[in-house]
mmCIF file of C-alpha atoms in Angstrom:
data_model
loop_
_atom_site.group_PDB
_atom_site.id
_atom_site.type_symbol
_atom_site.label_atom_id
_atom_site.label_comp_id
_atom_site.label_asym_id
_atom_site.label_seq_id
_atom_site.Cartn_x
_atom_site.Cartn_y
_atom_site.Cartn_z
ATOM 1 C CA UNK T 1 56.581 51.856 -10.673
ATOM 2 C CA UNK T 2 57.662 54.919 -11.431
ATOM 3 C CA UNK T 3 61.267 55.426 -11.586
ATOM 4 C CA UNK T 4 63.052 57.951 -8.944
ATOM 5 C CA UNK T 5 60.638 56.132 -6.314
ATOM 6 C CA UNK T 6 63.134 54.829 -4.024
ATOM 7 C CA UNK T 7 65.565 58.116 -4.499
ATOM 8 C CA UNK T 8 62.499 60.866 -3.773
ATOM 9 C CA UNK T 9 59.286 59.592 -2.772
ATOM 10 C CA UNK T 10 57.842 62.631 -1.294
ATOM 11 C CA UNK T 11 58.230 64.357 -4.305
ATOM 12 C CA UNK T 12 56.982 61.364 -6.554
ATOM 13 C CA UNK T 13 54.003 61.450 -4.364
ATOM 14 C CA UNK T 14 53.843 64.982 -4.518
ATOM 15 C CA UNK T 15 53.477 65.075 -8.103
ATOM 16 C CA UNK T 16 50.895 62.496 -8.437
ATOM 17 C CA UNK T 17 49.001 63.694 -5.365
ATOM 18 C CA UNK T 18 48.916 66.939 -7.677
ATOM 19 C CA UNK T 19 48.146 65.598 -10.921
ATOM 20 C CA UNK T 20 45.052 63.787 -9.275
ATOM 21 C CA UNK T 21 43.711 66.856 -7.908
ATOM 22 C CA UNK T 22 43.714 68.427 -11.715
ATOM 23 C CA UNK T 23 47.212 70.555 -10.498
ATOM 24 C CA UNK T 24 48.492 70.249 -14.119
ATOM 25 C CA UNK T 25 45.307 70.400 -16.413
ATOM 26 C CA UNK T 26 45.971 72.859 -18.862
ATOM 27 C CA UNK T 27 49.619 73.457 -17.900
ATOM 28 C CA UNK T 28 52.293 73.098 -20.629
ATOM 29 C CA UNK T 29 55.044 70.032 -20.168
ATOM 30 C CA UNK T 30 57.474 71.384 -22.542
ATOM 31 C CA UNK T 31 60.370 68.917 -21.512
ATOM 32 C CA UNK T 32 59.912 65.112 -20.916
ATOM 33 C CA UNK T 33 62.902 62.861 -20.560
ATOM 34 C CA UNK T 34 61.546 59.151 -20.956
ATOM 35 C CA UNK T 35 62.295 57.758 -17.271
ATOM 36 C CA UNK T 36 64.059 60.917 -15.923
ATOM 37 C CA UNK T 37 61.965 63.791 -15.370
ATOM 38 C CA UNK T 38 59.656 65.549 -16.958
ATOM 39 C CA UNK T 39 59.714 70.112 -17.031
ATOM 40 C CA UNK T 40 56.016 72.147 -17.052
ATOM 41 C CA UNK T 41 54.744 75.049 -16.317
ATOM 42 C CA UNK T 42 52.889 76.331 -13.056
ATOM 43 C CA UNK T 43 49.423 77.000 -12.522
ATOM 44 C CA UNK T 44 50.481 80.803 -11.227
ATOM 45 C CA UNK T 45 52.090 81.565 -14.709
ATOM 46 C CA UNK T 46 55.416 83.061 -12.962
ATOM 47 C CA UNK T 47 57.158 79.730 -13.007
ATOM 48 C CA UNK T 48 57.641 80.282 -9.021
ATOM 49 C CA UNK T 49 55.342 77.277 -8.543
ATOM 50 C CA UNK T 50 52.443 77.121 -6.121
ATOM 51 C CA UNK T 51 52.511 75.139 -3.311
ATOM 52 C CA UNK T 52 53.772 71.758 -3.052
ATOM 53 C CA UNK T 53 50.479 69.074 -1.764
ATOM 54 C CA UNK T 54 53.129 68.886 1.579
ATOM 55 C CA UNK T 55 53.036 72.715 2.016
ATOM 56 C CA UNK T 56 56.303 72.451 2.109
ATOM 57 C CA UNK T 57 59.826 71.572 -0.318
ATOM 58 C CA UNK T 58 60.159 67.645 -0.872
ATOM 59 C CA UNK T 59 62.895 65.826 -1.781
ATOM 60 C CA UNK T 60 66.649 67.328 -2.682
ATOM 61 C CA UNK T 61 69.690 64.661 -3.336
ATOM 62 C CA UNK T 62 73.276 65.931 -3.186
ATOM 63 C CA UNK T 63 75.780 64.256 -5.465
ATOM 64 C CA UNK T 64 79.183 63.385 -4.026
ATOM 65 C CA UNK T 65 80.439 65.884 -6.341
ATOM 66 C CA UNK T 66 78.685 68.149 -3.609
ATOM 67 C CA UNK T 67 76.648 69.530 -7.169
ATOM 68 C CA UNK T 68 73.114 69.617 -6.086
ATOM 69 C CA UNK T 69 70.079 67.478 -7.965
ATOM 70 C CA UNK T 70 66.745 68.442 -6.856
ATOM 71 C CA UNK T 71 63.166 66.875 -7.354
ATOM 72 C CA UNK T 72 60.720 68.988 -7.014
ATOM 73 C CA UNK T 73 57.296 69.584 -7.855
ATOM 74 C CA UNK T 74 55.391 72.152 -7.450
#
């Protein structure tokens, strides 16, 4: 299972859903965090993303800290 499931699983779906279709072939992951998150490029090259398999924003968690952590894949 991946982790982050449970927490954000449109935008673990999202992600895979992407990577099946061939989303990320031949875009750059320059940051991966073992179990935590992983940073690439976009296919557009302006690092604004594309659009999500949803057509829309997944999954943002706010801390109780009211700091915002966001999920999402583009």
């Amino acid at each position: 299972m991946i982790q982050g499931t449970q927490e954000t699983p449109k935008a673990c779906r999202n992600f895979l859903a992407l990577a099946m279709e061939g989303y990320y072939d031949g875009v750059i992951f320059y940051r991966v965090v073992s179990r935590s998150l992983v940073g690439t490029g976009d296919k557009t090259g302006t690092v604004l993303g594309g659009e999500s398999f949803y057509g829309v924003p997944t999954d943002i968690i706010t801390r109780p800290d009211n700091a915002v952590s966001a999920l999402l894949t583009v």
